[in-house]
PDB file of C-alpha atoms and ligand atoms in Angstrom:
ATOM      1  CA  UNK B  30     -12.437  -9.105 -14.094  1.00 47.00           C
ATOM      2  CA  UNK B  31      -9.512 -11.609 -13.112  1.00 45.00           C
ATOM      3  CA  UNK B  32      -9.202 -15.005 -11.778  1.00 52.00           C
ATOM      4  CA  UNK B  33     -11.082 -16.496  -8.910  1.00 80.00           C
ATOM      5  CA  UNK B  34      -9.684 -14.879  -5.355  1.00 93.00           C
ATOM      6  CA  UNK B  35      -7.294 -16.422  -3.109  1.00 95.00           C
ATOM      7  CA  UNK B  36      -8.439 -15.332   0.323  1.00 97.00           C
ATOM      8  CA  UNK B  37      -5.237 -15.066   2.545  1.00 97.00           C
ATOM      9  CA  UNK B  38      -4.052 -17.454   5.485  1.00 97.00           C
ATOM     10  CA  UNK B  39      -3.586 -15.385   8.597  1.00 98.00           C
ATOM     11  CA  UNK B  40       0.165 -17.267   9.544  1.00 98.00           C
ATOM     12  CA  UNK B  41       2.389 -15.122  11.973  1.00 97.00           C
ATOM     13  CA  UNK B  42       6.394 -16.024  11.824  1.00 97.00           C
ATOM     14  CA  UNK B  43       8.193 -16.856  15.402  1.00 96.00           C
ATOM     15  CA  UNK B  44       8.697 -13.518  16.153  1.00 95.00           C
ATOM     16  CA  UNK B  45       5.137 -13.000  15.721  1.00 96.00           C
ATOM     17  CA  UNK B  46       5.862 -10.932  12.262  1.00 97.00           C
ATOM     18  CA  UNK B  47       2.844 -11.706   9.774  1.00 98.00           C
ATOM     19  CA  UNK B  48       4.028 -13.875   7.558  1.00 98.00           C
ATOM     20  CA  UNK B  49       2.602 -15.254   3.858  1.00 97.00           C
ATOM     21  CA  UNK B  50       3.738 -19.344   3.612  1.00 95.00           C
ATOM     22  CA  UNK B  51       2.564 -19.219  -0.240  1.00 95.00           C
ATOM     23  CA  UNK B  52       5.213 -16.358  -1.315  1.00 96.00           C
ATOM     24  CA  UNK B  53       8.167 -16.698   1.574  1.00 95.00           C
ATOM     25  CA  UNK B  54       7.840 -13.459   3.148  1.00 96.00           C
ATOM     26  CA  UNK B  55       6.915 -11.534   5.845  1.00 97.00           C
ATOM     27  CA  UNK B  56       4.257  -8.698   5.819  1.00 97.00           C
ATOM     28  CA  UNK B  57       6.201  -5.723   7.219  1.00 96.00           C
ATOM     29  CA  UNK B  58      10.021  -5.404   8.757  1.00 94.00           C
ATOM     30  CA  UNK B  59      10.338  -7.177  11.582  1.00 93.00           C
ATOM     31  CA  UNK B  60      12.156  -4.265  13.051  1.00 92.00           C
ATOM     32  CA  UNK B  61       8.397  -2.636  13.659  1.00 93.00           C
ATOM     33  CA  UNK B  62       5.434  -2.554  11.231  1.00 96.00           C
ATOM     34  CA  UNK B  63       3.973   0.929  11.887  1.00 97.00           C
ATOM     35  CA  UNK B  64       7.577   2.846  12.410  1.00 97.00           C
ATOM     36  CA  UNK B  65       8.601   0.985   8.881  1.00 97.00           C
ATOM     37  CA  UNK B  66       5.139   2.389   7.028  1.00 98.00           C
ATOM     38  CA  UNK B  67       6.009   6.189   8.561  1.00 98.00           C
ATOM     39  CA  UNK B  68       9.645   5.705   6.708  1.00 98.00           C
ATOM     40  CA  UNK B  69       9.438   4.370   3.991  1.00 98.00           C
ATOM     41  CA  UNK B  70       6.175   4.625   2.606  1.00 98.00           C
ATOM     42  CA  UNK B  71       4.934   8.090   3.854  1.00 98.00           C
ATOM     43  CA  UNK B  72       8.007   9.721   4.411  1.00 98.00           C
ATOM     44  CA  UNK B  73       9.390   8.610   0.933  1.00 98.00           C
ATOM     45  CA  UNK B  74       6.806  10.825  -0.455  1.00 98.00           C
ATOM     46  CA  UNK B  75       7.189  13.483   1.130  1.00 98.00           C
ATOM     47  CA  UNK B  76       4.307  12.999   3.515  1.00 98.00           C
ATOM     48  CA  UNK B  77       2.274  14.687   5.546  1.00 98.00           C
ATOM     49  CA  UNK B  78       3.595  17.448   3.920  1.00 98.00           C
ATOM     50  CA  UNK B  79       3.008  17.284   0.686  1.00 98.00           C
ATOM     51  CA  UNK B  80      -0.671  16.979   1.224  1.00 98.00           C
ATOM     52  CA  UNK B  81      -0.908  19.966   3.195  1.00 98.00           C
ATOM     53  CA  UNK B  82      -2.787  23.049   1.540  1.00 96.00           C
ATOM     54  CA  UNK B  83      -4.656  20.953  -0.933  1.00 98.00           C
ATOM     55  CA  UNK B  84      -8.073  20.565  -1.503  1.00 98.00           C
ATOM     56  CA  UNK B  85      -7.413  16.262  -2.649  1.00 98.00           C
ATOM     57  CA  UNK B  86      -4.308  14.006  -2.413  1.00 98.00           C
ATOM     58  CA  UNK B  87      -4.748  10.312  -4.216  1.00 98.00           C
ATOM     59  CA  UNK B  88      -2.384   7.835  -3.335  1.00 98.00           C
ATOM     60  CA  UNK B  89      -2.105   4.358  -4.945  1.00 98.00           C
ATOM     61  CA  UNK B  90      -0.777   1.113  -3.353  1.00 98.00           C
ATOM     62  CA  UNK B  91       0.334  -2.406  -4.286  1.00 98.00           C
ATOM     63  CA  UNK B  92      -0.744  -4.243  -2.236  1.00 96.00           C
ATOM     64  CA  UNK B  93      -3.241  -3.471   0.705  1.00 98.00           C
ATOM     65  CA  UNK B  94      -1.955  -6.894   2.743  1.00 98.00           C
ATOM     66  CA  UNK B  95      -3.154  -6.244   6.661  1.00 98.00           C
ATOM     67  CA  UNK B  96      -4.012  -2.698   5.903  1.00 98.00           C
ATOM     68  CA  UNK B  97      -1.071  -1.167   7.810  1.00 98.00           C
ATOM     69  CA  UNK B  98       0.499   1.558   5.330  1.00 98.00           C
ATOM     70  CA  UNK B  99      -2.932   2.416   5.148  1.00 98.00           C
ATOM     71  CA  UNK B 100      -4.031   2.473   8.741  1.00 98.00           C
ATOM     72  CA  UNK B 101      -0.242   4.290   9.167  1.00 98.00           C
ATOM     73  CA  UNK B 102      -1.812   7.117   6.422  1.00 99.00           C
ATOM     74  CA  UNK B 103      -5.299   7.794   7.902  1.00 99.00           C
ATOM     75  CA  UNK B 104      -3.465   8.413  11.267  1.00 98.00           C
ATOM     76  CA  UNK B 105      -1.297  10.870  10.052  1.00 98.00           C
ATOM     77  CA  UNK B 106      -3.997  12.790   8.006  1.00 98.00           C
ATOM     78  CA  UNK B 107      -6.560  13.007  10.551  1.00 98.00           C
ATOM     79  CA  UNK B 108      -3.803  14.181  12.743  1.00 98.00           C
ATOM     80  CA  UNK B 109      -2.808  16.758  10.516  1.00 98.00           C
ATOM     81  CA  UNK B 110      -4.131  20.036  10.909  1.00 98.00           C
ATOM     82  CA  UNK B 111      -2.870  21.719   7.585  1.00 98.00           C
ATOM     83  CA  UNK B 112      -4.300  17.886   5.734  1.00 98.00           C
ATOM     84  CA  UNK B 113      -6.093  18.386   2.447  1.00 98.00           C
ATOM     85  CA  UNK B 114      -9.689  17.275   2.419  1.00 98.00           C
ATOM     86  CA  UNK B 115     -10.306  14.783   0.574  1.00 98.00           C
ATOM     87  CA  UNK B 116      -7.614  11.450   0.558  1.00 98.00           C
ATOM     88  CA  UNK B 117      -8.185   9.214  -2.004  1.00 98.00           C
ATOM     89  CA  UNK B 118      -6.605   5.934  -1.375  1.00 99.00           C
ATOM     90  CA  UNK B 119      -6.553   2.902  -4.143  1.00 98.00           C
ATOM     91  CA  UNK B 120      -5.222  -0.046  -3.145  1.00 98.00           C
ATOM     92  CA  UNK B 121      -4.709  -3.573  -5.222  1.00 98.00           C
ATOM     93  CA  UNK B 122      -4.882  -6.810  -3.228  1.00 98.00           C
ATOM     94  CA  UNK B 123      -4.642 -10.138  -4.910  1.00 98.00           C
ATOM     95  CA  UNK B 124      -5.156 -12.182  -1.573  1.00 98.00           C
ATOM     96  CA  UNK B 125      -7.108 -10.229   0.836  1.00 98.00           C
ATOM     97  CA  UNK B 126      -7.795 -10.638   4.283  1.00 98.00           C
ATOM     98  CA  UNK B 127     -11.461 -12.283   5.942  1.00 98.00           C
ATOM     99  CA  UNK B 128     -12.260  -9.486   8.326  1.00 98.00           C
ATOM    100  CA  UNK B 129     -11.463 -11.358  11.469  1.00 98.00           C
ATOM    101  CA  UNK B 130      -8.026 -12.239  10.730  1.00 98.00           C
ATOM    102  CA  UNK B 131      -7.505  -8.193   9.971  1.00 98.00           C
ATOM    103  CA  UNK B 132      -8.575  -8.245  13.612  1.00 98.00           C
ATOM    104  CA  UNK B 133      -6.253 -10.567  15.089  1.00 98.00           C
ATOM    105  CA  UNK B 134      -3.516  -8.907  12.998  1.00 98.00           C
ATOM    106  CA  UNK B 135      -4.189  -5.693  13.729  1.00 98.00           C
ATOM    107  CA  UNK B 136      -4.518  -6.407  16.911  1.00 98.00           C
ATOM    108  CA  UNK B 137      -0.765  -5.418  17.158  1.00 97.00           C
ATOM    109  CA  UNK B 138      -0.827  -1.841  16.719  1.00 98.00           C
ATOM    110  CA  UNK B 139      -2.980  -0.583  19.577  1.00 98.00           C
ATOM    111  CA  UNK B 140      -2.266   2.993  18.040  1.00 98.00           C
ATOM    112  CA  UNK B 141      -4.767   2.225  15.131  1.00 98.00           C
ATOM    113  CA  UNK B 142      -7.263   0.688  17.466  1.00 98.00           C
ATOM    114  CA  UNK B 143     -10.045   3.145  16.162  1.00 98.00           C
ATOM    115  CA  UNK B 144      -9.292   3.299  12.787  1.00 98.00           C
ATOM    116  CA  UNK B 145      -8.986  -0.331  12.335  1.00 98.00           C
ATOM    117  CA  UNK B 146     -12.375  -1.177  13.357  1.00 98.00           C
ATOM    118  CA  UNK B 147     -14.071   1.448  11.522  1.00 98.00           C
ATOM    119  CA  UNK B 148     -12.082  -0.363   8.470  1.00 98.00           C
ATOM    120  CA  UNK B 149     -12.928  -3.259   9.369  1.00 98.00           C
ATOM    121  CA  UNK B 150     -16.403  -2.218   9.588  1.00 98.00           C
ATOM    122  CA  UNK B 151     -16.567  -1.319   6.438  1.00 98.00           C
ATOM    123  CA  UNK B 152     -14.801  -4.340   4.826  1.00 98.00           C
ATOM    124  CA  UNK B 153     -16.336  -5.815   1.791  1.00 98.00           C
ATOM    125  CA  UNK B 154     -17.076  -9.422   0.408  1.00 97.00           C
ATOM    126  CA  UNK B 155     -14.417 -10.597  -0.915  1.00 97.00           C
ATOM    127  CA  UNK B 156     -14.949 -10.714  -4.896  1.00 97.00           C
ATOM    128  CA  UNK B 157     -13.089 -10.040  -7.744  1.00 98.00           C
ATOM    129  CA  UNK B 158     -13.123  -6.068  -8.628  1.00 98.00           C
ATOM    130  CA  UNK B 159     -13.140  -2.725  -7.124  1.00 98.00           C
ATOM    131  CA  UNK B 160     -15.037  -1.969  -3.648  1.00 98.00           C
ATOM    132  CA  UNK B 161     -15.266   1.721  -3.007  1.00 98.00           C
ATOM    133  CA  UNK B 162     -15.344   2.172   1.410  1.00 98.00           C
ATOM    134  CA  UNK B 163     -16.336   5.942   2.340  1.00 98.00           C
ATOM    135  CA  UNK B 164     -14.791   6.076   5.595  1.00 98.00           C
ATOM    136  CA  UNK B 165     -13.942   9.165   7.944  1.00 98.00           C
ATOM    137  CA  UNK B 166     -17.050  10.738   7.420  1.00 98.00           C
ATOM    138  CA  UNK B 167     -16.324  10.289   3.654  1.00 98.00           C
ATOM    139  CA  UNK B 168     -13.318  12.778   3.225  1.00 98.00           C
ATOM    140  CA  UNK B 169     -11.444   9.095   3.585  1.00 98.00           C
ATOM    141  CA  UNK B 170     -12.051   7.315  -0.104  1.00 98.00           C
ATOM    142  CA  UNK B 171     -10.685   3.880  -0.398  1.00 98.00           C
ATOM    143  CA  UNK B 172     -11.286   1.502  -2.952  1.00 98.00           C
ATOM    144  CA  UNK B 173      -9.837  -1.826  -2.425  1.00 98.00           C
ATOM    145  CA  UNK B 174      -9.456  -3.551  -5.905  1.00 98.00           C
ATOM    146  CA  UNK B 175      -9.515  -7.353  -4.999  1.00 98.00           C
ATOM    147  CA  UNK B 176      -7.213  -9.395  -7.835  1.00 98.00           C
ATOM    148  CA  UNK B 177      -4.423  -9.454  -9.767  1.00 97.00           C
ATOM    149  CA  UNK B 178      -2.508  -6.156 -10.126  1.00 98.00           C
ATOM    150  CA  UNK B 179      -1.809  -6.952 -13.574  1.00 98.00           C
ATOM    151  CA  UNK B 180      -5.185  -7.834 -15.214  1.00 97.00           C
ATOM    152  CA  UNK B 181      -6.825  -5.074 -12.788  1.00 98.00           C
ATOM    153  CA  UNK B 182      -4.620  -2.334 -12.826  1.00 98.00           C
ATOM    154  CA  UNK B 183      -5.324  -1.369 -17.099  1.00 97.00           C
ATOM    155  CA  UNK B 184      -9.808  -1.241 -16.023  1.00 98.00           C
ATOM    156  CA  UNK B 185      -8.646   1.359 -12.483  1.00 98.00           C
ATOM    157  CA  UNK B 186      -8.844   5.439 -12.627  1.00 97.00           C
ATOM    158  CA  UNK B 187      -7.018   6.811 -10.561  1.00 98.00           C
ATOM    159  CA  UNK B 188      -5.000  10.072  -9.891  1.00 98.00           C
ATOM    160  CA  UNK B 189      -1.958   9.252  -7.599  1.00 98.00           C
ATOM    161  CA  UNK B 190       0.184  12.287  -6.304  1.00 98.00           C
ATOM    162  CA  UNK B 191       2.497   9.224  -4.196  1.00 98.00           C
ATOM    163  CA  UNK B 192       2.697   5.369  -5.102  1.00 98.00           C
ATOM    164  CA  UNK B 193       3.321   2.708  -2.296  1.00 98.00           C
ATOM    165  CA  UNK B 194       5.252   0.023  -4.115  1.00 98.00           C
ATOM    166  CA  UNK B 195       4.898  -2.951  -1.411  1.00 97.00           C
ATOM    167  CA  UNK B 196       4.294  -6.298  -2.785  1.00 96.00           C
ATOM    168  CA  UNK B 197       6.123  -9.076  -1.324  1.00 96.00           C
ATOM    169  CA  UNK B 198      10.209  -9.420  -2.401  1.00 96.00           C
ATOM    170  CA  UNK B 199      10.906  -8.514  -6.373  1.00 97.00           C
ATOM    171  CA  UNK B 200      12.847 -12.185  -6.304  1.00 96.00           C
ATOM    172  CA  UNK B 201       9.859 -14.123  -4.625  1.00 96.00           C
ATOM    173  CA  UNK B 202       6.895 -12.067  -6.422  1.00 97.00           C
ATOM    174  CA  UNK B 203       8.176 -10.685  -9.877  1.00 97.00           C
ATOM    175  CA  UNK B 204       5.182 -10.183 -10.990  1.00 95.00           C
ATOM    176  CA  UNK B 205       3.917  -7.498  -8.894  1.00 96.00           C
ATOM    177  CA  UNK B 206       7.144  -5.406 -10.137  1.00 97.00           C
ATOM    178  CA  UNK B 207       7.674  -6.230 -13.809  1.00 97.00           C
ATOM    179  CA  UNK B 208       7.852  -3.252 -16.223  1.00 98.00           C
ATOM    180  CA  UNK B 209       4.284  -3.454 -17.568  1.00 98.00           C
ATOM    181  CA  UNK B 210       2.647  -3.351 -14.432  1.00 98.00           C
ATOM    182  CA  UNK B 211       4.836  -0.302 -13.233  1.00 98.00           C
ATOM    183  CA  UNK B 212       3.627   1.338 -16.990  1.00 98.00           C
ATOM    184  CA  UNK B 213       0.722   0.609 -15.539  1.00 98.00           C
ATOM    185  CA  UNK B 214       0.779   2.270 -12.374  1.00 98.00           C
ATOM    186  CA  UNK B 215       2.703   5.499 -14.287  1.00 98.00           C
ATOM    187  CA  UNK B 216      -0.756   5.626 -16.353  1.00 98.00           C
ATOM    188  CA  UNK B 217      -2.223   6.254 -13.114  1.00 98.00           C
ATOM    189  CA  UNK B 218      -0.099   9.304 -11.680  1.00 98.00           C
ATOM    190  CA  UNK B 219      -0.931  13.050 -11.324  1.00 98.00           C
ATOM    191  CA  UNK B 220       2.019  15.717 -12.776  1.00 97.00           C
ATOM    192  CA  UNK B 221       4.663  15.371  -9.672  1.00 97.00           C
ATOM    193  CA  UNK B 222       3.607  11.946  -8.519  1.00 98.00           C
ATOM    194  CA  UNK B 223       6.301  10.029  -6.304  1.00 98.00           C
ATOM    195  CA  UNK B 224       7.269   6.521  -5.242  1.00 98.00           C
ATOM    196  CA  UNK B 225       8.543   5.009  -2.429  1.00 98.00           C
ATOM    197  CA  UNK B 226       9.197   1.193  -1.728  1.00 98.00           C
ATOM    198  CA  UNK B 227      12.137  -0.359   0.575  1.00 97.00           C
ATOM    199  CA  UNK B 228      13.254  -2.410  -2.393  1.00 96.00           C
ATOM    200  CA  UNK B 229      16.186  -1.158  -4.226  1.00 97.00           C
ATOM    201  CA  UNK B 230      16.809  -4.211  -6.722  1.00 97.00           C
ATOM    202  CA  UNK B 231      18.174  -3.806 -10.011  1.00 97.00           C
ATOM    203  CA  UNK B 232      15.180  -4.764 -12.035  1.00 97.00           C
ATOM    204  CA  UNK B 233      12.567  -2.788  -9.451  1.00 98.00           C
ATOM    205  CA  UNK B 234      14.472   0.069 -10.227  1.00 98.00           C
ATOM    206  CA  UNK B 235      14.864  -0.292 -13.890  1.00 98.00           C
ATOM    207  CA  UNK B 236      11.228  -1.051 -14.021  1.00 98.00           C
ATOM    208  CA  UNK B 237       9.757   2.044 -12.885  1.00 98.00           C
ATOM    209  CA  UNK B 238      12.905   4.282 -14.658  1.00 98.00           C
ATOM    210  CA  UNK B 239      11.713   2.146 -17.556  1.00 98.00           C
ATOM    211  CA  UNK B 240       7.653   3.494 -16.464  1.00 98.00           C
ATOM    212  CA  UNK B 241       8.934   7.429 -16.268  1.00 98.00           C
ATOM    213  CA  UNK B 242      10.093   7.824 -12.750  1.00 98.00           C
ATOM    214  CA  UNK B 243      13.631   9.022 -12.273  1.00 98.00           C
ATOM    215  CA  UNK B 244      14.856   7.306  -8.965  1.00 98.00           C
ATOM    216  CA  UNK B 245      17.456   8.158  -6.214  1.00 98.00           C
ATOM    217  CA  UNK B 246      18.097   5.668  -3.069  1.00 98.00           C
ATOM    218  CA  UNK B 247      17.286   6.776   0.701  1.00 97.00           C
ATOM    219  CA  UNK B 248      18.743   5.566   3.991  1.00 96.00           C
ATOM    220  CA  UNK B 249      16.098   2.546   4.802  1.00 96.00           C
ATOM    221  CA  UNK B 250      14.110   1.666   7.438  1.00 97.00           C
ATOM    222  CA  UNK B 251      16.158  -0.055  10.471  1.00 94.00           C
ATOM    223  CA  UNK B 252      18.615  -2.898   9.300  1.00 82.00           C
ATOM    224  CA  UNK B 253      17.802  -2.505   5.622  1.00 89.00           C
ATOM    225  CA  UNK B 254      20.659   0.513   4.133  1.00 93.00           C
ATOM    226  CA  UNK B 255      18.731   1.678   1.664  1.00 97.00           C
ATOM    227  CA  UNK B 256      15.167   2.556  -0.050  1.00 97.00           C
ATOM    228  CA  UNK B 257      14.076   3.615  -3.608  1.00 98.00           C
ATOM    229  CA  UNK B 258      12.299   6.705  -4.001  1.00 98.00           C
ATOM    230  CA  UNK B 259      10.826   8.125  -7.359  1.00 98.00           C
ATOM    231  CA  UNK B 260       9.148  10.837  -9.083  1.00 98.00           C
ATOM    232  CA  UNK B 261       7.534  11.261 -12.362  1.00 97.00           C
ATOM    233  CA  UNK B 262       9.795  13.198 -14.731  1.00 88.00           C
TER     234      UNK B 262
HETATM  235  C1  SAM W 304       4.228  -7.065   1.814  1.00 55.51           C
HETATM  236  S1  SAM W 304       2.528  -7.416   1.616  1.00 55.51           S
HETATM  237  C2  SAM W 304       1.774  -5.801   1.717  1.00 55.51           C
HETATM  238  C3  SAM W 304       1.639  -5.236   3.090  1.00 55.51           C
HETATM  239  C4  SAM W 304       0.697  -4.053   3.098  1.00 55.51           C
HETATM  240  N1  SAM W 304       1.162  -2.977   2.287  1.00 55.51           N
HETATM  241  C5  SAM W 304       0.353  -3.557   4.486  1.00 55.51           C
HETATM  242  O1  SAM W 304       0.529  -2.364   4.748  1.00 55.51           O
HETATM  243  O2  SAM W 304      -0.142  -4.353   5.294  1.00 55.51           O
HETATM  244  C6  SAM W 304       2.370  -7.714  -0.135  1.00 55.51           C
HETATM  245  C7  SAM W 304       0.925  -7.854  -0.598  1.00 55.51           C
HETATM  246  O3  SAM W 304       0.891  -7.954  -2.024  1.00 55.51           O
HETATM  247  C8  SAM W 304      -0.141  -8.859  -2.384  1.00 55.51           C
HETATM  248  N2  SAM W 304       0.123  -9.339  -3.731  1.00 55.51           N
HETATM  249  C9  SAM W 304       1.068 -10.225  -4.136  1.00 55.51           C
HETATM  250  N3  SAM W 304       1.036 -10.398  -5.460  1.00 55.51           N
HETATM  251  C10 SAM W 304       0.039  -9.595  -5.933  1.00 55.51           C
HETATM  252  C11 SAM W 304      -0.473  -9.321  -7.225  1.00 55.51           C
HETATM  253  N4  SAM W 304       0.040  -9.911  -8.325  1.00 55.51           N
HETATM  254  N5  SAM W 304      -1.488  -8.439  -7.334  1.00 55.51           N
HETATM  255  C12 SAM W 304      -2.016  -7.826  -6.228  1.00 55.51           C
HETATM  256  N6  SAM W 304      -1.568  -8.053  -4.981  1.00 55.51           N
HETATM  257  C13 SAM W 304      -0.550  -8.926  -4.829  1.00 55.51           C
HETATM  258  C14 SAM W 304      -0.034  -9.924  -1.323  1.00 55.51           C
HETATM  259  O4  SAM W 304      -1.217 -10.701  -1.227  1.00 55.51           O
HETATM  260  C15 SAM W 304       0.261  -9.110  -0.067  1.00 55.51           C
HETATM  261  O5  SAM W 304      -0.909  -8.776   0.630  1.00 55.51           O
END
């Protein structure tokens, strides 16, 4: 178990861009949340493709923040025709969300109407540890692990085929990237598993080379030039 939780302050930036006060940084690009989640984050690894065919996909993220990678993922799975099954989705969040500020956030992204309110739904308290959600007529596992990535991640199982690396900037939030945490989350792959985050500093990237993954940059999402992607060697 970790530390007491820090519920998160709902604080949007003047462009109306979620933004966190306690770490300096916004939630998503604010060239466009949902577009940014499709490019870097799903299309990074590979997806929807590489799910297609299978009978299971897990995917692991850090961290869950207003739920949009993941509401970005559901979309594009239940849209998917060829989708495997089962998606198994584990996702760490130090500072989670009260339900109603999900709403007001979410509010943004009229395309995920639906699926946000079934998630929000099925939101849990908000205690330390991990809160399985059965959601889409339970092909959709989630389990939202509420605290620190780094006491929590060495207690999770998990077995990710594609990591979301998205915790606030490496130079505002080191912690969330250091070596031992990305060890950590390299513990929790599947043979083949990939990465994808938009950050392509020098010590994210030697981190997870460091944690197994051999890493090549992408074009990025809008303004930004480039992205990291990885697979397990
Ligand atoms: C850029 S936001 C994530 C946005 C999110 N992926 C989404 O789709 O809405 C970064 C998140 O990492 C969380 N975070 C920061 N440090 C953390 C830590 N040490 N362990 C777990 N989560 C952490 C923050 O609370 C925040 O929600």
């Amino acid at each position: 178990m970790t530390d007491r939780l820090d519920v998160a302050p709902l604080a949007f930036g003047p462009d109306g861009t979620p933004v966190s006060a306690a770490y300096g940084d916004v939630y998503h690009s604010t060239a466009g949340g949902p577009a940014q989640a499709r490019h870097v984050f799903l299309g990074g690894n590979g997806l929807p493709a590489r799910w297609r065919g299978r009978a299971r996909f897990g995917i692991v993220e850090t961290g869950f923040g207003l739920g949009l990678n993941f509401l970005a993922t559901w979309q594009a799975w239940r849209d998917d025709v060829e989708a495997c099954d089962v998606l198994d989705y584990v996702a760490f969040e130090k500072h989670p969300f009260r339900a109603e500020d999900l709403g007001l956030a979410q509010a943004a992204w009229p395309e995920f109407a639906d699926l946000a309110a079934d998630l929000r739904a099925a939101w849990p308290a908000l205690t330390p540890g991990e809160h399985p959600l059965r959601l889409a007529g339970g092909r959709l596992r989630l389990v939202l692990v509420f605290g620190d990535v780094r006491t929590m991640a060495p207690g999770v199982t998990a077995a990710a085929d594609a990591f979301y690396l998205d915790g606030f900037s490496p130079a505002k939030n080191p912690d969330m990237w250091s070596p031992e945490v990305c060890a950590e989350l390299s513990r929790l792959g599947a043979p083949g598993a990939t990465l994808a985050t938009w950050s392509v500093a020098g010590s994210v990237r030697r981190a997870v080379q460091s944690a197994g993954f051999a890493v090549e940059k992408r074009p990025g999402f809008a303004g930004k030039r480039q992205m990291l992607v990885g697979a397990l060697a």
